């Protein structure tokens, strides 16, 4: 069965799905969509994904949107997924909780930092607003710093599904140009990011894409 990921590689939410597919060793085709590629406002695309956003996963006549739901679906339907998303209820709930927190706690302030620094033209850049967003984003990252002081990955000793949503944003957090603005030092977070950088799938699906 043909598996298609709709979405541009520069989208953090698309990166999550590509990284997850690579970790699971699942083949797929990718079709550029969203951003300057467009294509997300057509009736055919909206029938698959009524939000008009990316990514969308398509497998035959089945289509799924919401990046974290796609990651869980991929793990749930493939044997290798049990290492990343174990069946044990409490282990799984812990992973799901951290995945949700990326969307509910990190995403909004992190978007403020990323758009303020990267996707805003230099003459319109508001460094005071970005500094406030950095402060709020750092509070979100400090949740991760706390658990990473106890173990190598977010949910425990091993890499699991919840490292993916946060890991995509870690590359931006460490890789953006800050124009003199500072971030608090978080050594456990940095060590975890360095650990992720040694994973081939992270290198191919996240590090290889410019922060734009
Ligand atoms: N909660 C959704 C958010 C999807 C989303 O906001 N996607 C952005 C890219 S990261 C998008 O489609 N932006 C418009 C576009 O690229 O055309 C998810 O996790 O999949």
PDB file of C-alpha atoms and ligand atoms in Angstrom, residues 8 10-14 16 33-36 38 40 51-55 65-68 70 102-103 107 119 172, ligand 1:
ATOM      1  CA  UNK A   8       6.804  20.811   3.076  1.00  0.00           C
ATOM      2  CA  UNK A  10      10.407  23.111   6.554  1.00  0.00           C
ATOM      3  CA  UNK A  11       7.288  22.566   8.722  1.00  0.00           C
ATOM      4  CA  UNK A  12       8.029  21.411  12.275  1.00  0.00           C
ATOM      5  CA  UNK A  13       4.900  19.269  12.255  1.00  0.00           C
ATOM      6  CA  UNK A  14       5.866  17.606   8.979  1.00  0.00           C
ATOM      7  CA  UNK A  16       7.882  15.053  13.262  1.00  0.00           C
ATOM      8  CA  UNK A  33       2.306  21.098   0.170  1.00  0.00           C
ATOM      9  CA  UNK A  34       1.681  24.155   2.310  1.00  0.00           C
ATOM     10  CA  UNK A  35       3.639  27.394   2.565  1.00  0.00           C
ATOM     11  CA  UNK A  36       4.852  28.636  -0.809  1.00  0.00           C
ATOM     12  CA  UNK A  38       0.222  25.814  -1.697  1.00  0.00           C
ATOM     13  CA  UNK A  40      -3.806  22.808   0.672  1.00  0.00           C
ATOM     14  CA  UNK A  51      -7.936  22.197   8.477  1.00  0.00           C
ATOM     15  CA  UNK A  52      -5.961  22.949   5.297  1.00  0.00           C
ATOM     16  CA  UNK A  53      -2.736  22.526   7.277  1.00  0.00           C
ATOM     17  CA  UNK A  54       0.195  20.136   6.908  1.00  0.00           C
ATOM     18  CA  UNK A  55       1.054  17.350   7.494  1.00  0.00           C
ATOM     19  CA  UNK A  65      -4.054  14.844  10.145  1.00  0.00           C
ATOM     20  CA  UNK A  66      -2.582  16.191  13.414  1.00  0.00           C
ATOM     21  CA  UNK A  67       1.112  15.343  13.578  1.00  0.00           C
ATOM     22  CA  UNK A  68       1.091  13.750  17.044  1.00  0.00           C
ATOM     23  CA  UNK A  70      -0.119  10.473  13.039  1.00  0.00           C
ATOM     24  CA  UNK A 102       4.475  20.122  23.311  1.00  0.00           C
ATOM     25  CA  UNK A 103       1.260  21.263  21.654  1.00  0.00           C
ATOM     26  CA  UNK A 107       4.016  25.506  20.887  1.00  0.00           C
ATOM     27  CA  UNK A 119      10.079  34.549   9.698  1.00  0.00           C
ATOM     28  CA  UNK A 172      15.266  25.504  16.417  1.00  0.00           C
TER      29      UNK A 172
HETATM   30  N1  LIG B   1      -1.705  20.789  15.261  1.00  0.00           N
HETATM   31  C1  LIG B   1      -1.352  20.594  13.867  1.00  0.00           C
HETATM   32  C2  LIG B   1      -0.766  21.906  13.363  1.00  0.00           C
HETATM   33  C3  LIG B   1      -0.439  21.860  11.887  1.00  0.00           C
HETATM   34  C4  LIG B   1       0.158  23.191  11.444  1.00  0.00           C
HETATM   35  O1  LIG B   1      -0.011  24.249  12.084  1.00  0.00           O
HETATM   36  N2  LIG B   1       0.884  23.134  10.331  1.00  0.00           N
HETATM   37  C5  LIG B   1       1.498  24.329   9.798  1.00  0.00           C
HETATM   38  C6  LIG B   1       2.965  24.053   9.435  1.00  0.00           C
HETATM   39  S1  LIG B   1       3.924  23.643  10.870  1.00  0.00           S
HETATM   40  C7  LIG B   1       0.803  24.720   8.501  1.00  0.00           C
HETATM   41  O2  LIG B   1       0.146  23.904   7.866  1.00  0.00           O
HETATM   42  N3  LIG B   1       0.934  25.999   8.126  1.00  0.00           N
HETATM   43  C8  LIG B   1       0.359  26.462   6.889  1.00  0.00           C
HETATM   44  C9  LIG B   1       1.109  26.023   5.672  1.00  0.00           C
HETATM   45  O3  LIG B   1       2.224  25.469   5.777  1.00  0.00           O
HETATM   46  O4  LIG B   1       0.603  26.286   4.573  1.00  0.00           O
HETATM   47  C10 LIG B   1      -0.357  19.425  13.745  1.00  0.00           C
HETATM   48  O5  LIG B   1       0.328  19.153  14.748  1.00  0.00           O
HETATM   49  O6  LIG B   1      -0.295  18.763  12.692  1.00  0.00           O
END
